[in-house]
Amino acid sequence: MSTSTARPVLEGFRIVEISAFVAAPIGGATLAAMGADVVRIDPIGGGIDAHRWPVHNDRSLYWAGLNQGKRSVTINAKTEAGRRLVRDLVCHAGMCLTNLPLPDWMSYERLAAVRPDIILAVITGNPDGSVAVDYTINAAIGFPWITGPVESAGPVNHVLPAWDTLTGYLVAAGLIAAELRRVRTGHGDHLTISLADVALSVSGHLGYLAEAQLVSEPRRRYGNDLYGSFARDFATADGRRVIVVALTARQWNSLVSATELREHLAELEKRLRMDFQKEGDRFGARREICELLEPWFAKRTLDELRPLLDPHGVLWGPYQTFQELLVSDERASLRNPLVGPITQPGLGGLLATGSPLVFAGAERLPPRPAPTMGEHTVDVLASWLDLTAPEIADLRAQGAIDS
């Protein structure tokens, strides 16, 4: 819902981001998409991820995607003037998000001495502050040993940096919580969060830790089967693949009705002495169930499946590549208001995404491009710190900002 008086939900929320990799940038992008003024500070010329793959025309799509809606300031923090600028900007905003090692001059204690209600959020790899990244955390937590085809002999790494993204979203929530606390009490906060703790927390919530403690046999790989329930991929007559999911008895009964295999499945239940209304029994009989379903799907094309499955409310969908997603109308993904066109400097016209959160009483911002490196340096120094043109020129002469 958008009205003439509605404003983005985080309008007036200011934060400095000093970051690299994924977790902190996605945290900042999450806040920016809700209307926060996120100013990213980088070294002159860009930081370690300014050219990270995927790239196009020598421009990082990775950097562009993770920094949509932010403003960019570049500062040479190797100079004393540059260090003063960084501290002044952080203290002006009153909030800073980083996942980079903090020098002594940027410690919470030094910042709080200037602004007692400062909020500093620091993302680390491990809770003791030692270095780790998403992929090393995932290796240590156990998921590579239950990921991949059943016949895999070694660990299988994931593609999605799950712990980075979850940490980024969680730190955004943590910063909003810290701001609410500051409004109530006037106190600042030194918020810390590690990728390892996020991975451990999620593993605990999903029962993996309890299972490892209580069940002597380690969890095995199950390929594309859904552990403890029923879900599988099936090939169609036109060479596509679809996923079918039956988590509940209703979803299972919908699948049975749509495929007209009730009698065959009833015979299978009787032979195996199982009840397919139960998730565990569907999982236990997954191979035999799939032997009945595979020929049914193999006889039909993707287009022929829709009128057979949809009226029954079957939970299913096609597998798509990202390229196929762009040209597909499946589930109207690209007609979603979340997605919109932007013009990204150096890349041209692109599809981008805004915030997936929808607040009934606040404006939903459309997707916005990422800034060019250092694009807003002068504007931010002038508007946040009230620096004059001669003062900015002097900073250039000192090498504190880009000339």
Coordinates of N, CA and C in Angstrom, one line a residue, residues 221-382:
R221 N 23.1 -39.2 3.3 CA 22.6 -38.4 2.1 C 21.3 -39.0 1.5
Y222 N 20.4 -38.2 1.1 CA 19.2 -38.7 0.4 C 19.0 -38.1 -0.9
G223 N 20.0 -37.5 -1.5 CA 19.9 -36.9 -2.8 C 18.7 -35.9 -2.9
N224 N 17.8 -36.0 -3.8 CA 16.7 -35.1 -4.0 C 15.4 -35.6 -3.2
D225 N 15.6 -36.7 -2.5 CA 14.5 -37.1 -1.6 C 14.5 -36.2 -0.3
L226 N 13.3 -35.9 0.2 CA 13.1 -35.0 1.3 C 13.1 -35.9 2.6
Y227 N 14.1 -35.7 3.4 CA 14.3 -36.5 4.6 C 13.0 -36.4 5.5
G228 N 12.4 -37.6 5.8 CA 11.3 -37.7 6.8 C 10.0 -37.4 6.2
S229 N 9.9 -37.1 4.9 CA 8.6 -36.8 4.2 C 8.7 -37.2 2.8
F230 N 7.9 -36.6 1.9 CA 7.9 -37.0 0.5 C 8.1 -35.8 -0.4
A231 N 9.2 -35.8 -1.2 CA 9.4 -34.8 -2.2 C 10.5 -35.4 -3.1
R232 N 10.3 -35.2 -4.4 CA 11.2 -35.7 -5.4 C 11.1 -35.0 -6.7
D233 N 12.2 -35.1 -7.5 CA 12.1 -34.5 -8.8 C 11.7 -35.7 -9.8
F234 N 11.0 -35.2 -10.8 CA 10.5 -36.2 -11.9 C 10.8 -35.6 -13.2
A235 N 11.2 -36.5 -14.2 CA 11.4 -36.0 -15.6 C 10.1 -36.1 -16.3
T236 N 9.9 -35.1 -17.2 CA 8.7 -35.0 -18.1 C 9.0 -35.4 -19.5
A237 N 8.0 -35.6 -20.3 CA 8.2 -36.1 -21.7 C 9.0 -35.1 -22.6
D238 N 9.0 -33.8 -22.2 CA 9.7 -32.8 -23.0 C 11.0 -32.5 -22.4
G239 N 11.6 -33.3 -21.6 CA 12.9 -33.1 -21.1 C 13.1 -32.2 -20.0
R240 N 12.0 -31.7 -19.4 CA 12.0 -30.8 -18.2 C 12.0 -31.7 -17.0
R241 N 12.3 -31.1 -15.8 CA 12.2 -31.7 -14.5 C 11.3 -30.9 -13.6
V242 N 10.5 -31.6 -12.8 CA 9.6 -30.9 -11.9 C 9.8 -31.5 -10.5
I243 N 9.5 -30.7 -9.5 CA 9.6 -31.1 -8.1 C 8.1 -31.3 -7.6
V244 N 7.9 -32.4 -6.9 CA 6.6 -32.6 -6.3 C 6.8 -32.8 -4.8
V245 N 6.0 -32.1 -4.0 CA 6.1 -32.1 -2.6 C 4.8 -32.6 -1.9
A246 N 4.9 -33.5 -1.0 CA 3.7 -33.9 -0.2 C 4.1 -33.9 1.3
L247 N 4.1 -32.8 1.9 CA 4.4 -32.8 3.4 C 3.3 -33.2 4.2
T248 N 2.1 -32.8 3.8 CA 0.9 -33.1 4.7 C 0.0 -34.2 4.0
A249 N -0.9 -34.7 4.8 CA -1.8 -35.7 4.3 C -2.7 -35.1 3.2
R250 N -3.1 -33.8 3.3 CA -3.9 -33.2 2.2 C -3.1 -33.1 0.9
Q251 N -1.8 -32.7 1.0 CA -1.0 -32.6 -0.2 C -0.8 -34.0 -0.8
W252 N -0.6 -35.0 0.0 CA -0.5 -36.3 -0.5 C -1.7 -36.8 -1.2
N253 N -2.9 -36.6 -0.6 CA -4.1 -37.0 -1.2 C -4.4 -36.2 -2.5
S254 N -4.0 -35.0 -2.6 CA -4.1 -34.2 -3.8 C -3.3 -34.9 -4.9
L255 N -2.1 -35.3 -4.6 CA -1.2 -35.9 -5.6 C -1.8 -37.3 -6.0
V256 N -2.3 -38.0 -5.1 CA -2.9 -39.3 -5.4 C -4.1 -39.1 -6.3
S257 N -5.0 -38.1 -6.1 CA -6.1 -37.9 -6.9 C -5.7 -37.4 -8.3
A258 N -4.8 -36.5 -8.4 CA -4.4 -36.0 -9.7 C -3.8 -37.0 -10.6
T259 N -3.0 -37.9 -10.0 CA -2.4 -39.0 -10.9 C -3.2 -40.2 -11.1
E260 N -4.3 -40.3 -10.4 CA -5.3 -41.4 -10.5 C -4.6 -42.7 -10.3
L261 N -3.7 -42.7 -9.2 CA -3.0 -43.9 -8.9 C -3.4 -44.5 -7.5
R262 N -4.6 -44.1 -7.1 CA -5.1 -44.4 -5.8 C -5.0 -46.0 -5.5
E263 N -5.5 -46.7 -6.5 CA -5.6 -48.2 -6.3 C -4.2 -48.8 -6.2
H264 N -3.3 -48.3 -7.1 CA -1.9 -48.9 -7.1 C -1.2 -48.5 -5.8
L265 N -1.5 -47.3 -5.3 CA -0.8 -46.8 -4.1 C -1.4 -47.5 -2.8
A266 N -2.7 -47.8 -2.9 CA -3.4 -48.6 -1.8 C -2.8 -50.0 -1.7
E267 N -2.6 -50.6 -2.9 CA -2.0 -51.9 -2.9 C -0.6 -51.9 -2.3
L268 N 0.2 -50.8 -2.7 CA 1.5 -50.7 -2.1 C 1.5 -50.6 -0.6
E269 N 0.6 -49.7 -0.1 CA 0.5 -49.6 1.3 C 0.2 -50.9 2.0
K270 N -0.7 -51.7 1.4 CA -1.1 -53.0 2.0 C 0.1 -53.9 2.0
R271 N 0.9 -53.9 0.9 CA 2.0 -54.9 0.7 C 3.1 -54.5 1.7
L272 N 3.3 -53.2 1.9 CA 4.4 -52.7 2.8 C 4.0 -52.6 4.2
R273 N 2.7 -52.8 4.4 CA 2.1 -52.6 5.8 C 2.4 -51.2 6.3
M274 N 2.1 -50.2 5.5 CA 2.4 -48.8 5.8 C 1.1 -48.0 5.6
D275 N 1.1 -46.8 6.2 CA 0.0 -45.8 6.0 C 0.6 -44.6 5.4
F276 N 0.3 -44.3 4.2 CA 0.8 -43.1 3.5 C 0.2 -41.8 3.9
Q277 N -0.7 -41.8 4.8 CA -1.2 -40.6 5.5 C -0.1 -40.1 6.4
K278 N 0.8 -40.9 6.8 CA 1.9 -40.6 7.7 C 3.2 -40.2 6.9
E279 N 3.8 -39.1 7.3 CA 5.0 -38.6 6.6 C 6.1 -39.7 6.6
G280 N 6.3 -40.2 7.8 CA 7.4 -41.2 7.9 C 7.2 -42.4 7.0
D281 N 6.0 -42.9 6.9 CA 5.8 -44.0 6.0 C 6.0 -43.6 4.5
R282 N 5.6 -42.4 4.2 CA 5.8 -42.0 2.8 C 7.3 -41.9 2.5
F283 N 8.1 -41.4 3.5 CA 9.5 -41.4 3.3 C 10.1 -42.8 3.2
G284 N 9.6 -43.7 4.1 CA 10.1 -45.1 4.1 C 9.8 -45.8 2.8
A285 N 8.8 -45.5 2.1 CA 8.4 -46.1 0.9 C 8.7 -45.3 -0.3
R286 N 9.6 -44.3 -0.2 CA 9.8 -43.3 -1.3 C 10.2 -44.0 -2.6
R287 N 11.0 -45.0 -2.5 CA 11.5 -45.6 -3.8 C 10.4 -46.3 -4.5
E288 N 9.6 -47.0 -3.8 CA 8.4 -47.7 -4.4 C 7.4 -46.8 -4.9
I289 N 7.1 -45.7 -4.1 CA 6.2 -44.7 -4.6 C 6.7 -44.0 -5.9
C290 N 8.0 -43.7 -5.9 CA 8.5 -43.1 -7.1 C 8.5 -44.0 -8.3
E291 N 8.6 -45.3 -8.1 CA 8.5 -46.2 -9.2 C 7.1 -46.2 -9.9
L292 N 6.1 -45.8 -9.1 CA 4.7 -45.6 -9.7 C 4.5 -44.3 -10.3
L293 N 5.1 -43.2 -9.7 CA 4.9 -41.9 -10.2 C 5.8 -41.5 -11.4
E294 N 7.0 -42.1 -11.5 CA 7.9 -41.7 -12.6 C 7.3 -41.9 -14.0
P295 N 6.7 -43.1 -14.2 CA 6.1 -43.3 -15.6 C 5.0 -42.3 -15.9
W296 N 4.2 -42.0 -14.8 CA 3.1 -41.0 -15.0 C 3.6 -39.7 -15.5
F297 N 4.7 -39.2 -14.8 CA 5.2 -37.9 -15.2 C 6.0 -38.0 -16.6
A298 N 6.6 -39.1 -16.8 CA 7.4 -39.3 -18.0 C 6.6 -39.3 -19.3
K299 N 5.3 -39.6 -19.2 CA 4.4 -39.6 -20.3 C 3.8 -38.2 -20.7
R300 N 4.1 -37.2 -19.9 CA 3.4 -35.9 -20.1 C 4.4 -34.8 -20.1
T301 N 4.1 -33.8 -20.9 CA 5.0 -32.6 -21.0 C 4.6 -31.7 -19.9
L302 N 5.5 -30.7 -19.7 CA 5.3 -29.7 -18.6 C 3.9 -29.0 -18.8
D303 N 3.6 -28.6 -20.0 CA 2.3 -27.9 -20.3 C 1.1 -28.9 -20.0
E304 N 1.3 -30.2 -20.3 CA 0.2 -31.1 -20.0 C 0.0 -31.4 -18.5
L305 N 1.1 -31.1 -17.7 CA 0.9 -31.4 -16.3 C 0.1 -30.3 -15.6
R306 N 0.2 -29.1 -16.0 CA -0.5 -28.0 -15.3 C -2.0 -28.3 -15.1
P307 N -2.7 -28.6 -16.2 CA -4.2 -28.8 -16.0 C -4.5 -30.0 -15.3
L308 N -3.6 -30.9 -15.1 CA -3.9 -32.1 -14.3 C -3.5 -32.0 -12.9
L309 N -2.5 -31.2 -12.5 CA -2.1 -31.0 -11.2 C -2.7 -29.8 -10.4
D310 N -2.8 -28.7 -11.1 CA -3.2 -27.5 -10.5 C -4.6 -27.6 -9.9
P311 N -5.6 -28.1 -10.7 CA -7.0 -28.1 -10.1 C -7.1 -28.9 -8.8
H312 N -6.2 -29.9 -8.6 CA -6.2 -30.7 -7.4 C -5.4 -30.0 -6.3
G313 N -4.7 -28.9 -6.5 CA -3.9 -28.3 -5.5 C -2.7 -29.0 -5.2
V314 N -2.1 -29.7 -6.1 CA -0.8 -30.4 -5.9 C 0.3 -29.4 -5.7
L315 N 1.1 -29.6 -4.7 CA 2.3 -28.8 -4.5 C 3.4 -29.2 -5.4
W316 N 3.7 -28.4 -6.5 CA 4.7 -28.8 -7.4 C 5.2 -27.6 -8.2
G317 N 6.2 -27.8 -8.9 CA 6.7 -26.7 -9.8 C 7.9 -27.2 -10.6
P318 N 8.2 -26.4 -11.7 CA 9.3 -26.8 -12.6 C 10.6 -26.4 -12.0
Y319 N 11.7 -27.1 -12.4 CA 13.0 -26.6 -12.2 C 13.4 -25.7 -13.3
Q320 N 14.0 -24.6 -13.0 CA 14.4 -23.6 -14.0 C 15.8 -23.1 -13.7
T321 N 16.5 -22.8 -14.8 CA 17.8 -22.1 -14.6 C 17.4 -20.6 -14.4
F322 N 18.4 -19.8 -14.0 CA 18.2 -18.4 -13.9 C 17.8 -17.7 -15.2
Q323 N 18.4 -18.2 -16.3 CA 18.0 -17.7 -17.6 C 16.6 -18.0 -18.0
E324 N 16.1 -19.3 -17.6 CA 14.8 -19.6 -17.9 C 13.8 -18.8 -17.0
L325 N 14.2 -18.5 -15.8 CA 13.4 -17.7 -15.0 C 13.1 -16.3 -15.6
L326 N 14.1 -15.8 -16.3 CA 13.9 -14.4 -16.9 C 12.8 -14.4 -18.0
V327 N 12.6 -15.5 -18.7 CA 11.7 -15.6 -19.8 C 10.4 -16.3 -19.5
S328 N 10.3 -16.8 -18.2 CA 9.2 -17.6 -17.8 C 8.1 -16.8 -17.1
D329 N 6.9 -17.1 -17.4 CA 5.8 -16.5 -16.6 C 5.4 -17.4 -15.4
E330 N 6.2 -18.4 -15.2 CA 5.8 -19.4 -14.1 C 5.7 -18.6 -12.8
R331 N 4.5 -18.8 -12.2 CA 4.1 -18.1 -10.9 C 4.4 -16.6 -10.9
A332 N 4.4 -16.0 -12.1 CA 4.5 -14.6 -12.3 C 5.7 -14.0 -11.5
S333 N 6.8 -14.7 -11.4 CA 7.9 -14.2 -10.6 C 8.3 -12.8 -10.9
L334 N 8.5 -12.5 -12.2 CA 9.0 -11.2 -12.6 C 7.9 -10.2 -12.7
R335 N 6.7 -10.5 -12.5 CA 5.6 -9.5 -12.4 C 5.4 -9.1 -11.0
N336 N 6.2 -9.6 -10.1 CA 6.1 -9.3 -8.7 C 6.6 -7.8 -8.5
P337 N 6.0 -7.0 -7.7 CA 6.4 -5.6 -7.4 C 7.8 -5.6 -6.8
L338 N 8.3 -6.7 -6.2 CA 9.6 -6.8 -5.7 C 10.7 -6.5 -6.8
V339 N 10.4 -6.9 -8.0 CA 11.3 -6.8 -9.1 C 11.0 -5.6 -10.0
G340 N 12.1 -4.9 -10.4 CA 11.9 -3.8 -11.3 C 13.1 -3.5 -12.1
P341 N 13.0 -2.7 -13.1 CA 14.2 -2.3 -13.9 C 14.9 -1.2 -13.3
I342 N 16.3 -1.2 -13.4 CA 17.1 -0.1 -13.0 C 18.1 0.1 -14.1
T343 N 18.8 1.2 -14.0 CA 19.9 1.5 -14.9 C 21.1 1.6 -14.0
Q344 N 21.9 0.5 -14.1 CA 23.1 0.4 -13.3 C 24.3 1.0 -14.0
P345 N 25.0 2.0 -13.5 CA 26.1 2.6 -14.2 C 27.2 1.6 -14.5
G346 N 27.6 1.6 -15.8 CA 28.6 0.6 -16.3 C 28.0 -0.7 -16.8
L347 N 26.8 -0.9 -16.4 CA 26.1 -2.2 -16.9 C 24.9 -2.0 -17.7
G348 N 24.3 -0.8 -17.6 CA 23.0 -0.6 -18.3 C 21.8 -1.0 -17.6
G349 N 20.8 -1.4 -18.4 CA 19.5 -1.8 -17.9 C 19.5 -3.2 -17.3
L350 N 19.1 -3.3 -16.1 CA 19.1 -4.6 -15.3 C 17.7 -4.7 -14.6
L351 N 17.4 -6.0 -14.3 CA 16.4 -6.2 -13.3 C 17.0 -6.3 -11.9
A352 N 16.3 -5.7 -11.0 CA 16.8 -5.7 -9.6 C 15.7 -5.9 -8.6
T353 N 16.0 -6.1 -7.4 CA 15.0 -6.4 -6.4 C 15.0 -5.4 -5.2
G354 N 13.9 -5.1 -4.7 CA 13.8 -4.3 -3.5 C 13.6 -5.2 -2.2
S355 N 12.9 -4.6 -1.2 CA 12.7 -5.3 0.0 C 11.5 -6.3 -0.1
P356 N 11.7 -7.5 0.3 CA 10.5 -8.4 0.3 C 9.5 -8.2 1.4
L357 N 9.9 -7.2 2.4 CA 8.9 -6.9 3.4 C 8.0 -5.9 2.9
V358 N 6.7 -6.0 3.2 CA 5.6 -5.1 2.8 C 4.9 -4.6 4.0
F359 N 5.0 -3.3 4.3 CA 4.3 -2.7 5.4 C 3.1 -1.9 4.9
A360 N 2.0 -2.2 5.5 CA 0.7 -1.6 4.9 C 0.7 -0.1 5.0
G361 N 1.4 0.5 6.0 CA 1.3 1.9 6.2 C 2.6 2.6 5.8
A362 N 3.4 2.0 5.0 CA 4.7 2.6 4.6 C 4.9 2.4 3.1
E363 N 5.6 3.3 2.5 CA 5.9 3.2 1.1 C 6.9 2.1 0.8
R364 N 6.6 1.3 -0.2 CA 7.6 0.3 -0.7 C 8.5 0.9 -1.7
L365 N 9.7 1.0 -1.4 CA 10.7 1.6 -2.4 C 10.9 0.7 -3.6
P366 N 10.9 1.2 -4.8 CA 11.3 0.4 -5.9 C 12.8 0.1 -5.9
P367 N 13.2 -0.9 -6.6 CA 14.6 -1.3 -6.7 C 15.4 -0.1 -7.1
R368 N 16.6 0.1 -6.5 CA 17.5 1.2 -6.9 C 18.9 0.7 -7.2
P369 N 19.6 1.4 -8.1 CA 20.9 0.9 -8.5 C 21.9 1.1 -7.3
A370 N 23.0 0.4 -7.4 CA 24.2 0.6 -6.6 C 24.9 1.9 -7.0
P371 N 25.6 2.5 -6.1 CA 26.3 3.7 -6.6 C 27.6 3.4 -7.3
T372 N 28.1 4.3 -8.0 CA 29.5 4.1 -8.5 C 30.5 4.4 -7.3
M373 N 31.6 3.8 -7.3 CA 32.5 4.0 -6.2 C 32.9 5.4 -5.9
G374 N 32.6 5.9 -4.7 CA 32.9 7.3 -4.3 C 32.0 8.3 -4.9
E375 N 30.9 7.9 -5.4 CA 29.9 8.8 -6.1 C 29.4 9.9 -5.1
H376 N 29.3 9.6 -3.9 CA 28.6 10.5 -2.9 C 29.6 11.1 -1.9
T377 N 30.9 11.0 -2.2 CA 31.8 11.5 -1.2 C 31.6 13.0 -0.8
V378 N 31.6 13.8 -1.8 CA 31.5 15.2 -1.6 C 30.1 15.6 -0.9
D379 N 29.1 15.0 -1.5 CA 27.7 15.3 -1.0 C 27.6 14.9 0.5
V380 N 28.1 13.7 0.9 CA 28.0 13.3 2.3 C 28.8 14.1 3.2
L381 N 30.0 14.4 2.8 CA 30.9 15.2 3.6 C 30.3 16.6 3.9
A382 N 29.6 17.1 2.8 CA 29.0 18.5 2.9 C 27.7 18.4 3.8

